[in-house]
Tab-separated table of C-alpha atoms in Angstrom:
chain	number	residue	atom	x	y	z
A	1	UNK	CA	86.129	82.307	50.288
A	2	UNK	CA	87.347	85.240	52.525
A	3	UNK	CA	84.977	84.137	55.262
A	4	UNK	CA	86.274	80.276	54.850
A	5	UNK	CA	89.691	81.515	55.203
A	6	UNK	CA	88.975	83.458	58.621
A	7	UNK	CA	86.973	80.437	60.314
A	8	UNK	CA	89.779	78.282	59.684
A	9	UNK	CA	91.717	80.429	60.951
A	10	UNK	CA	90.161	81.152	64.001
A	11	UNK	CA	89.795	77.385	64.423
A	12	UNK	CA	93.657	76.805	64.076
A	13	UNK	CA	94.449	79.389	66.580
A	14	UNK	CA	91.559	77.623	68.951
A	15	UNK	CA	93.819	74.617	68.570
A	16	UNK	CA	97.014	75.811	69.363
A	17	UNK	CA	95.476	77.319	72.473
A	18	UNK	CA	93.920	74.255	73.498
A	19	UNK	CA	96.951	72.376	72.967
A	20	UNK	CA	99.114	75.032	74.835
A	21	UNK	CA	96.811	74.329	77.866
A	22	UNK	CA	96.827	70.824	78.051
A	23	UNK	CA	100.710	70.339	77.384
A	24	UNK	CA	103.511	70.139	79.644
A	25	UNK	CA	105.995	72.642	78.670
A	26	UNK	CA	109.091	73.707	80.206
A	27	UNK	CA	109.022	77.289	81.696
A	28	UNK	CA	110.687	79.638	83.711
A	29	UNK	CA	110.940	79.832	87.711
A	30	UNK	CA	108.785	83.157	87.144
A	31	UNK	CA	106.444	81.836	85.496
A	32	UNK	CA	103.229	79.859	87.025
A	33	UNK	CA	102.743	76.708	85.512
A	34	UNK	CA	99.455	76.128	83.741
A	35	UNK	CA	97.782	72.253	83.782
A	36	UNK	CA	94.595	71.191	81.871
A	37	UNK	CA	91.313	73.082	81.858
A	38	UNK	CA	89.829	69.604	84.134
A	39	UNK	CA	92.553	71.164	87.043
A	40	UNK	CA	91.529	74.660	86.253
A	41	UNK	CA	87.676	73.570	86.566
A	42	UNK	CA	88.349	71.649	89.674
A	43	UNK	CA	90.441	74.335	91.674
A	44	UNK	CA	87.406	76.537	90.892
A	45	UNK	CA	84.568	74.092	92.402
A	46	UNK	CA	87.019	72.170	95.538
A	47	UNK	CA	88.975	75.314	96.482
A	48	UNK	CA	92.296	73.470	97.663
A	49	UNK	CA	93.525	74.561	100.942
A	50	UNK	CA	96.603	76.318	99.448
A	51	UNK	CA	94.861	79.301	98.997
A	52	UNK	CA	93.817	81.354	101.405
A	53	UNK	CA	90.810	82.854	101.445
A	54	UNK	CA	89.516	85.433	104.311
A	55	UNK	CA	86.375	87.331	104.822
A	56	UNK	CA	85.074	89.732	107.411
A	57	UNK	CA	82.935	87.695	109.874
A	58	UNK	CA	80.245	89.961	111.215
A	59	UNK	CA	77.946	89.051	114.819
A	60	UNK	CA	75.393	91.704	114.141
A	61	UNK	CA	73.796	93.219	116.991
A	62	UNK	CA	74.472	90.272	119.369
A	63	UNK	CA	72.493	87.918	117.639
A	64	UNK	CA	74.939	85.179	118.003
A	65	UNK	CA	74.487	81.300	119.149
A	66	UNK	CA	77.233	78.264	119.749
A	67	UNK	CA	74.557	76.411	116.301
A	68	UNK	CA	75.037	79.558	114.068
A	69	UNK	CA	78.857	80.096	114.618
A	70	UNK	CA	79.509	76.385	114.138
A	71	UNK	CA	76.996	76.355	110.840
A	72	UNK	CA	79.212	79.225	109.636
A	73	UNK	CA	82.135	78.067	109.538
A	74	UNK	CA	81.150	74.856	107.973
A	75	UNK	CA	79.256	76.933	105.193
A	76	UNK	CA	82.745	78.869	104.987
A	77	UNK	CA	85.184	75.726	104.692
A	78	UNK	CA	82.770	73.851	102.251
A	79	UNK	CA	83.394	77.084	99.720
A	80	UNK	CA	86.874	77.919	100.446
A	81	UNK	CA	87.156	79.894	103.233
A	82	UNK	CA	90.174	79.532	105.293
A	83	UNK	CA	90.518	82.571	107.529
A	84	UNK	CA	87.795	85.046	109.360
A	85	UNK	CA	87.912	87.797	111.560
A	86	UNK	CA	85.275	88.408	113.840
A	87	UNK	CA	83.699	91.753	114.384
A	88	UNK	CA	81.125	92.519	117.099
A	89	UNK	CA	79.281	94.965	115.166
A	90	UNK	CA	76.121	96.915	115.918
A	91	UNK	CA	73.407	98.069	113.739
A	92	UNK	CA	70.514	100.046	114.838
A	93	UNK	CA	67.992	98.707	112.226
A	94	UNK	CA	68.303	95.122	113.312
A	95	UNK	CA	67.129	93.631	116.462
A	96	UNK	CA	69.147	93.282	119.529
A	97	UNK	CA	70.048	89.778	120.366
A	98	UNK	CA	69.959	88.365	123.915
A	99	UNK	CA	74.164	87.353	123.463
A	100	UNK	CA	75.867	90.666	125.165
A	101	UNK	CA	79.274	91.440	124.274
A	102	UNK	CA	81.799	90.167	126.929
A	103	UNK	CA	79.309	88.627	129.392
A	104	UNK	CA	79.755	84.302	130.153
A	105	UNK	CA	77.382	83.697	127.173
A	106	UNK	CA	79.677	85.125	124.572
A	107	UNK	CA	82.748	83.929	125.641
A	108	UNK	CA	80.969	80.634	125.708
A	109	UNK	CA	79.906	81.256	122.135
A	110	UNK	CA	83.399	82.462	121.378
A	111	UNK	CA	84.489	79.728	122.321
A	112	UNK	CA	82.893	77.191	120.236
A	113	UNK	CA	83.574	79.282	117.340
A	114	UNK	CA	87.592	78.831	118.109
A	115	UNK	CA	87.057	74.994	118.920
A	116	UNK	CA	85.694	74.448	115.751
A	117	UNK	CA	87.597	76.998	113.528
A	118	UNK	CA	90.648	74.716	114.702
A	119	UNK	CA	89.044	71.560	113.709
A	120	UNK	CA	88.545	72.423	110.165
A	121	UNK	CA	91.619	74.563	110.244
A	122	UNK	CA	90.348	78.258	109.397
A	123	UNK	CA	92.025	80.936	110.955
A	124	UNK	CA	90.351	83.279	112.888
A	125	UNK	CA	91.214	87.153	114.077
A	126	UNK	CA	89.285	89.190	116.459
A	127	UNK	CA	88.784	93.232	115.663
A	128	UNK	CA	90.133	94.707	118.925
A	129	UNK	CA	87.311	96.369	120.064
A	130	UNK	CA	83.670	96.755	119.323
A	131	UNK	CA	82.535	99.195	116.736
A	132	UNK	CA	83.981	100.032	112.803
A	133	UNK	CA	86.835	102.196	113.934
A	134	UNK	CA	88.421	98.824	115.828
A	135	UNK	CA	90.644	101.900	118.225
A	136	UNK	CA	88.021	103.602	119.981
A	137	UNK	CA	85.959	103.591	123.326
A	138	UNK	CA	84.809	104.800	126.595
A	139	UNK	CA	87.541	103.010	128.228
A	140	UNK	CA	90.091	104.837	126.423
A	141	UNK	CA	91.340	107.977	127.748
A	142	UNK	CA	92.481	111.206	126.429
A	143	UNK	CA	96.430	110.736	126.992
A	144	UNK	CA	95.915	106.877	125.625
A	145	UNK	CA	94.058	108.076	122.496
A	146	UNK	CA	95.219	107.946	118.918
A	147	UNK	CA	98.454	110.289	117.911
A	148	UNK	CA	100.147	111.493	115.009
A	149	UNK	CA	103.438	113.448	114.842
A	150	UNK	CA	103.680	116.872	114.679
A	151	UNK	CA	106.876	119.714	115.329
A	152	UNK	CA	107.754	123.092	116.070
A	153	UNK	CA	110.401	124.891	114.174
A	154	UNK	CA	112.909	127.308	115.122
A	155	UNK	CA	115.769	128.673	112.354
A	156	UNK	CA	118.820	130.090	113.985
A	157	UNK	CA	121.931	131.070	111.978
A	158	UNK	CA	125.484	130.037	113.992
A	159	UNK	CA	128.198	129.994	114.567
A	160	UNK	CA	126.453	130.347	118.177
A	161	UNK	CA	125.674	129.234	121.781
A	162	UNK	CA	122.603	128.309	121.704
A	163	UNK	CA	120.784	128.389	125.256
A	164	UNK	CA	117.200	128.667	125.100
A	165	UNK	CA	113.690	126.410	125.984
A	166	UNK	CA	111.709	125.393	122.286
A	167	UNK	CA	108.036	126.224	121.909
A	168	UNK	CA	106.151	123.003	122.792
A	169	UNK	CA	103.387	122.052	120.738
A	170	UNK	CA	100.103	122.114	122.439
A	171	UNK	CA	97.804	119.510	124.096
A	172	UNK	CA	99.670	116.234	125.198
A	173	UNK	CA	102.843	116.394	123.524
A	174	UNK	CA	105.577	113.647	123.972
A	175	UNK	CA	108.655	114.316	122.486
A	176	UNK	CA	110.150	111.572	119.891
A	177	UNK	CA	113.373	113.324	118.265
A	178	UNK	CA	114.689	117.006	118.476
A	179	UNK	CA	116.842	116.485	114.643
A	180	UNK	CA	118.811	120.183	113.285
A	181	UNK	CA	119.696	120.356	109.773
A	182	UNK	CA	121.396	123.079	107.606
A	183	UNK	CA	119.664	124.939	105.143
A	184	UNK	CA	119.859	127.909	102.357
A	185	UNK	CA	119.954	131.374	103.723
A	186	UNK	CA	116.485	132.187	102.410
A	187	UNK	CA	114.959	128.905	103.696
A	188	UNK	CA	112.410	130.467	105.342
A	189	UNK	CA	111.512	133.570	103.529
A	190	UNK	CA	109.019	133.805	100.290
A	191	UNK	CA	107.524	136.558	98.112
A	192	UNK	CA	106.405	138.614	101.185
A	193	UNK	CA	109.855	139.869	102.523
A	194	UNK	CA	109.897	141.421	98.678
A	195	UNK	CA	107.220	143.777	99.858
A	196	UNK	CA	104.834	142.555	97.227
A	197	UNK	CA	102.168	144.976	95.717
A	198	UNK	CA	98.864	142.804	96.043
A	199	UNK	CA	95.942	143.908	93.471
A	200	UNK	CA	92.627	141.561	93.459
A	201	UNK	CA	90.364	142.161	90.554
A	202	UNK	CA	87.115	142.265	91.822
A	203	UNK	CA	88.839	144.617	94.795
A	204	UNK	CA	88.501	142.125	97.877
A	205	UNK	CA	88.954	144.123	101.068
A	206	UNK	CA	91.777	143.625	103.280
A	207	UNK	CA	93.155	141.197	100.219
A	208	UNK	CA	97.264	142.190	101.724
A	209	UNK	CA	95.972	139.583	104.851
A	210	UNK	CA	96.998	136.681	102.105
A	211	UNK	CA	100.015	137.314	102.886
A	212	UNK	CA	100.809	138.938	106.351
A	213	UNK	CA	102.264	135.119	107.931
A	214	UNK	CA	99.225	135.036	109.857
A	215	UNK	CA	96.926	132.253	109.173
A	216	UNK	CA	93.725	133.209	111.039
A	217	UNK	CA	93.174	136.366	109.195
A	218	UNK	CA	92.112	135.779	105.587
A	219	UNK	CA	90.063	136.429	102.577
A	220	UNK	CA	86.178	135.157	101.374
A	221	UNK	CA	85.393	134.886	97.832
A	222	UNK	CA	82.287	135.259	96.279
A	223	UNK	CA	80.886	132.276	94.809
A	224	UNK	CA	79.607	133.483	91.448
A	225	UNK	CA	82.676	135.705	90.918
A	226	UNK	CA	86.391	135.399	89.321
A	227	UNK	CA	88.913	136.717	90.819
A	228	UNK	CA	92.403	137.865	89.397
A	229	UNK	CA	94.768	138.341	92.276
A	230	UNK	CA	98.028	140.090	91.112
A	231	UNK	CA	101.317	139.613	93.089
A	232	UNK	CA	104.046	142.238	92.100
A	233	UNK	CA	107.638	142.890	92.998
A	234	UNK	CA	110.188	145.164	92.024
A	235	UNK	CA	113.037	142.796	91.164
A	236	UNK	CA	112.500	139.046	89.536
A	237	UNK	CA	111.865	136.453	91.866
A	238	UNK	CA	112.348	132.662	91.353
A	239	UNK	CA	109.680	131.161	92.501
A	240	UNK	CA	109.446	126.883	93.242
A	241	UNK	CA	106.796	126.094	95.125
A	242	UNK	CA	102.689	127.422	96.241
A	243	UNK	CA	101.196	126.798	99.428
A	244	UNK	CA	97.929	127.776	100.071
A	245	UNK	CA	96.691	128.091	103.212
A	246	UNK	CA	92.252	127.699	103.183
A	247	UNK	CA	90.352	129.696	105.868
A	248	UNK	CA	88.665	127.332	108.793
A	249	UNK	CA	85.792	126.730	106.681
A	250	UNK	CA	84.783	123.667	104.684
A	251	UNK	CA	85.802	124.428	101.099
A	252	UNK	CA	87.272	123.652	97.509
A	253	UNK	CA	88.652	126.615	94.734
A	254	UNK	CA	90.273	125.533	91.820
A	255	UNK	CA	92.548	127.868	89.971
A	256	UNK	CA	95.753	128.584	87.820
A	257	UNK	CA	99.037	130.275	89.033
A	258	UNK	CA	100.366	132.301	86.167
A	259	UNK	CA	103.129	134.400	85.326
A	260	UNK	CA	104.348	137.386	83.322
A	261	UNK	CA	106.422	136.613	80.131
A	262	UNK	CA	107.193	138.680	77.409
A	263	UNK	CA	104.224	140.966	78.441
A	264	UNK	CA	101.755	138.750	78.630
A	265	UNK	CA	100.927	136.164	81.638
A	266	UNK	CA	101.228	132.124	81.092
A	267	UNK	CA	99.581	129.726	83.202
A	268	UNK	CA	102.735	127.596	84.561
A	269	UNK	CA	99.799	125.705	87.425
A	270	UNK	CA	96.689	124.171	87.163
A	271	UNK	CA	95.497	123.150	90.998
A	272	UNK	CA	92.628	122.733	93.646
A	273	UNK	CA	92.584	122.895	97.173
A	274	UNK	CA	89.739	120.751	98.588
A	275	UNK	CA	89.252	120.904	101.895
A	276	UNK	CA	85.268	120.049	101.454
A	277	UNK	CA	85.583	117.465	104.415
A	278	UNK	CA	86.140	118.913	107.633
A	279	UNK	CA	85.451	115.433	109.621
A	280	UNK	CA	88.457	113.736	111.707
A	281	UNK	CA	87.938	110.584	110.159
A	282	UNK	CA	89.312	111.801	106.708
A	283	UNK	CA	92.352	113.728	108.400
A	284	UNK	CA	93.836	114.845	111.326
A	285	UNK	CA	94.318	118.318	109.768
A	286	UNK	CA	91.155	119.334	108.383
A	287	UNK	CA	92.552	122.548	106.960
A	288	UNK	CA	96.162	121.973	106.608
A	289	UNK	CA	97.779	123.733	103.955
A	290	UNK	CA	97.572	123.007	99.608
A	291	UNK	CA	101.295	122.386	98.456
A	292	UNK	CA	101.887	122.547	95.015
A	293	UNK	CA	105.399	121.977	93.297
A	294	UNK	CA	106.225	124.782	90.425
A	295	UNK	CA	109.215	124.274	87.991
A	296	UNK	CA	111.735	127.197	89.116
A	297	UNK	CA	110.212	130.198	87.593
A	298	UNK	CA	111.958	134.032	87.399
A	299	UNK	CA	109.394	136.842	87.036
A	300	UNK	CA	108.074	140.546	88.430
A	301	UNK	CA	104.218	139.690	88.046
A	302	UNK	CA	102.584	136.583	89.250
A	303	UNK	CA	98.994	135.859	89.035
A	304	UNK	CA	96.683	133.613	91.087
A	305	UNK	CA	93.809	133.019	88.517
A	306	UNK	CA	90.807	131.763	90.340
A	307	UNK	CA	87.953	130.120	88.867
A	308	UNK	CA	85.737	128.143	90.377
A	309	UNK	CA	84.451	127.899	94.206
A	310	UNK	CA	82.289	126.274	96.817
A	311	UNK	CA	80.099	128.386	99.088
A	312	UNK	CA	82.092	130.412	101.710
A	313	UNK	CA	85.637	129.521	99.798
A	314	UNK	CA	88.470	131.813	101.549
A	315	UNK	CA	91.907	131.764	101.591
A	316	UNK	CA	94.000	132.396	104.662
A	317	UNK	CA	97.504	132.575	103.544
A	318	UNK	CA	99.062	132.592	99.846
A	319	UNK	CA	102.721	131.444	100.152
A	320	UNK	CA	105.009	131.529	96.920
A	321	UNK	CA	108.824	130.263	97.443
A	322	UNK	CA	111.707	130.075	96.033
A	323	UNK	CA	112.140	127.046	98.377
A	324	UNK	CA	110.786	123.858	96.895
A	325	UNK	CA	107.735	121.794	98.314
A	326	UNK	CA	107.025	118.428	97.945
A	327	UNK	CA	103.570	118.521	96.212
A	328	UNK	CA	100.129	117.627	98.375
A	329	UNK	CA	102.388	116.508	101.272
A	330	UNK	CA	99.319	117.161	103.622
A	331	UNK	CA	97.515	114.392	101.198
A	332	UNK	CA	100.494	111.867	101.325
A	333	UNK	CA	101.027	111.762	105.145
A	334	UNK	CA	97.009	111.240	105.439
A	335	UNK	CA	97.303	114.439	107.299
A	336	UNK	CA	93.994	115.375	104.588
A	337	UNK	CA	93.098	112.301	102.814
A	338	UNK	CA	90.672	111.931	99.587
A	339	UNK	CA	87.614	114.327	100.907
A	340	UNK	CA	84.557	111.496	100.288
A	341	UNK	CA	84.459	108.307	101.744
A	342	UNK	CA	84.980	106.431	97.737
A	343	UNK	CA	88.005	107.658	96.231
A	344	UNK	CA	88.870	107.024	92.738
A	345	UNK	CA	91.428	104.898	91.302
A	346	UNK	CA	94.041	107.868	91.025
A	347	UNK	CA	93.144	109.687	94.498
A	348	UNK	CA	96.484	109.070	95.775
A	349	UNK	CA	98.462	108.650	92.463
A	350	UNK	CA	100.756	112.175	91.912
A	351	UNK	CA	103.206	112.699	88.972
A	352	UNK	CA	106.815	113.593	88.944
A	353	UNK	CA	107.970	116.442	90.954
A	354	UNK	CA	109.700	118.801	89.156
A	355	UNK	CA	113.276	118.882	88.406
A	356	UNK	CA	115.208	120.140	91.262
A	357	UNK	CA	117.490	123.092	89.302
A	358	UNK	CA	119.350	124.244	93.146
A	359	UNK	CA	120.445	121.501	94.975
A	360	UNK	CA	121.015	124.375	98.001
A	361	UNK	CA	117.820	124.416	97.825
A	362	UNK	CA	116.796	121.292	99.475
A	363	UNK	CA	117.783	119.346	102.476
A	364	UNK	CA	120.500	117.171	102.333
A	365	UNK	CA	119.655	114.063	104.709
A	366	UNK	CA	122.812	113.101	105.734
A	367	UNK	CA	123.606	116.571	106.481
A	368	UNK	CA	120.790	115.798	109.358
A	369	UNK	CA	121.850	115.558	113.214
A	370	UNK	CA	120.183	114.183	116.000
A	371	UNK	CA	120.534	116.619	118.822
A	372	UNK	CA	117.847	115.111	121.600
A	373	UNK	CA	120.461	114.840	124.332
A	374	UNK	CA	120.695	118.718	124.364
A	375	UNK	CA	117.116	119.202	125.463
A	376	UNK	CA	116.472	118.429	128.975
A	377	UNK	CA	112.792	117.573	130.361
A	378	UNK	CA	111.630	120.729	130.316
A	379	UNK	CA	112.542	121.726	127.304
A	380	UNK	CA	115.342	123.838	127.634
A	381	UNK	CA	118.421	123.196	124.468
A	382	UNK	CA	121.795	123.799	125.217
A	383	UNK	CA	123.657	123.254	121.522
A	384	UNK	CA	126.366	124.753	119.816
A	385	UNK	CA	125.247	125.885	116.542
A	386	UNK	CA	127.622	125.208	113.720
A	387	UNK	CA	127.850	128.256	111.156
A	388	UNK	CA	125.547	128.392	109.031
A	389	UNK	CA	121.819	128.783	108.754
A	390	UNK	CA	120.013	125.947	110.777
A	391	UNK	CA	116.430	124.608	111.680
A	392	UNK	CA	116.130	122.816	115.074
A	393	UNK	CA	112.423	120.541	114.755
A	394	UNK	CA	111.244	119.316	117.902
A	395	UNK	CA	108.984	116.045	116.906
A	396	UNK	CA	106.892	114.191	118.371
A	397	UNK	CA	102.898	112.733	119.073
A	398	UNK	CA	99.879	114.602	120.023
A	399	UNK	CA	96.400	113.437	120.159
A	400	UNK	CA	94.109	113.889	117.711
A	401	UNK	CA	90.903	116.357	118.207
């Protein structure tokens, strides 16, 4: 009986759904209106031209003809297809063909494919230059290359005259914007100006090079070992944020940032730096530093816990703040992307920061002024400084290595 009850059940439900499918109701503007399974089963087998449909279109190793590209795009418009971009792409385990890139031939071939793209109406795009990177060549050079923005910083505290040329960053610089904002008095100070006592259990020689502000002298860890590094100061520091700074060396260390509480340290920071990638292709800063976001924290004793390593792991500079960071900013300008060429669905998802509990503490954008007609060609600011402690940027592209 039980079993009779739950197949007619099943079979009612079956019905309403059918029914639901092959009724006009009335819905909402939002919604997308659903017509009977035949239209469903139809848009699958004719694709209608309302949706549009692209794909990569690949002449391997310039075996190309005016027959093939025309075949093509038939084959493409009889199963949907509606747009294509063409890349010129070379292989090294397929034969050359006799169709060179750019000589009469192809743009003959070329051609045809756009006289007959426009016939059946496909769209078609052209990758801007040979190759899978689409922005590189022999033809381009060095000042014409790909950029990304970098700046120099220089804190000043006013009220004062300022008169005085910036530091320009290196290689081909062009200035963009030369912005000053306000910030807290300690902006840019950390742990260090407390004259920390720095302890590393196993001993590490030379471990105080952490945190000396120099970030090509450093630390290398052993691979099989753990290592307790204890950070001490004689008054309670509030501490927001932990950059770590790796050595030049491919590598990944995962660890815990802890603190001392009611005698006894608590782990208030799981993290990882992995910098196992060195290539440009994954980042134009191969090394650039780990940020990690801490929620505002008081102690004496603080305690870098770490646990596990890759071969020749070292750290060049350990920087705890009471400033905050924004977590893995180096990750979320691409600066250091995901280190293997297949990241996972939550590479570049990040949680919450944590509550900001000092608004002096931050930068207040509209406090923000542009100040780019005080620098003159070579470099030199004239700018009255407004009381206060300040940070003049000087922004703008370089090249990448």
């Amino acid at each position: 009986m039980k079993r009779s009850r739950l197949v007619y059940v099943m079979f009612v439900c079956l019905a309403l759904l059918l029914a639901a499918c092959a009724t006009k109701r009335k819905i909402s503007s939002n919604s997308i209106p659903i017509g009977p399974l035949s239209t469903l089963k139809s848009g699958f087998a004719i694709v209608p031209d309302s949706i549009q449909t692209s794909t990569y279109w690949y002449w391997i190793s310039d075996n190309i003809s005016k027959e093939g590209v025309i075949r093509d795009l038939e084959s493409m418009k009889k199963v949907g297809i509606n747009r294509a971009f063409i890349g010129n792409i070379w292989q090294d385990d397929v034969p050359a063909g006799k169709v060179k890139i750019f000589t009469d031939e192809w743009w003959e071939v070329l051609h045809a494919a756009l006289k007959k793209a426009t016939e059946l109406n496909i769209e078609i795009g052209i990758f801007n230059s040979p190759g899978w990177s689409q922005s590189g060549g022999p033809w381009v050079k060095p000042e014409q290359s790909m950029r990304y923005l970098t700046s120099t910083k220089l804190h000043v505290k006013g009220p004062l005259k300022l008169n005085q040329k910036l530091i320009k960053p290196e290689g081909d610089f062009q200035d963009v914007k030369l912005i000053a904002y306000p910030v807290n008095s300690d902006f840019a100070g950390d742990i260090f100006d407390r004259k920390p006592l720095i302890k590393a259990t196993p001993a590490i020689e030379g471990i105080n090079r952490i945190m000396d502000h120099n970030d090509t002298t450093g630390v290398i860890f052993k691979k099989e070992d753990t290592y307790r590094i204890d950070i001490t100061v004689n008054k309670p520091y509030t501490v927001r944020s932990l950059v770590i700074t790796p050595n030049r060396s491919a590598m990944t260390i995962t660890g815990q940032l802890q603190v001392m509480k009611n005698g006894m340290y608590t782990t208030i920071k799981h993290f990882t730096v992995d910098r196992s990638n060195t290539e440009l292709n994954v980042g134009f800063m191969p090394y650039g530093p780990a940020a990690f976001a801490i929620p505002a924290t008081a102690s004496k004793s603080f305690r870098l816990l770490l646990t596990k390593f890759s071969g020749n792991s070292g750290i060049a500079e350990v920087k705890l703040s009471a400033v905050p960071a924004v977590e893995n900013y180096i990750e979320k300008t691409f600066a250091n992307m995901w280190q293997t060429p297949f990241p996972y669905l939550d590479a570049y998802q990040w949680g919450p920061q944590p509550l900001i509990d000092n608004k002096e503490t931050v930068i207040d954008p509209v406090k923000v002024v542009d100040i780019s007609n005080n620098m003159n060609a070579n470099g030199e600011l004239k700018w009255d400084v407004p009381p206060g402690s300040w940070v003049i940027e000087r922004s703008g592209m370089t090249p990448t290595k």
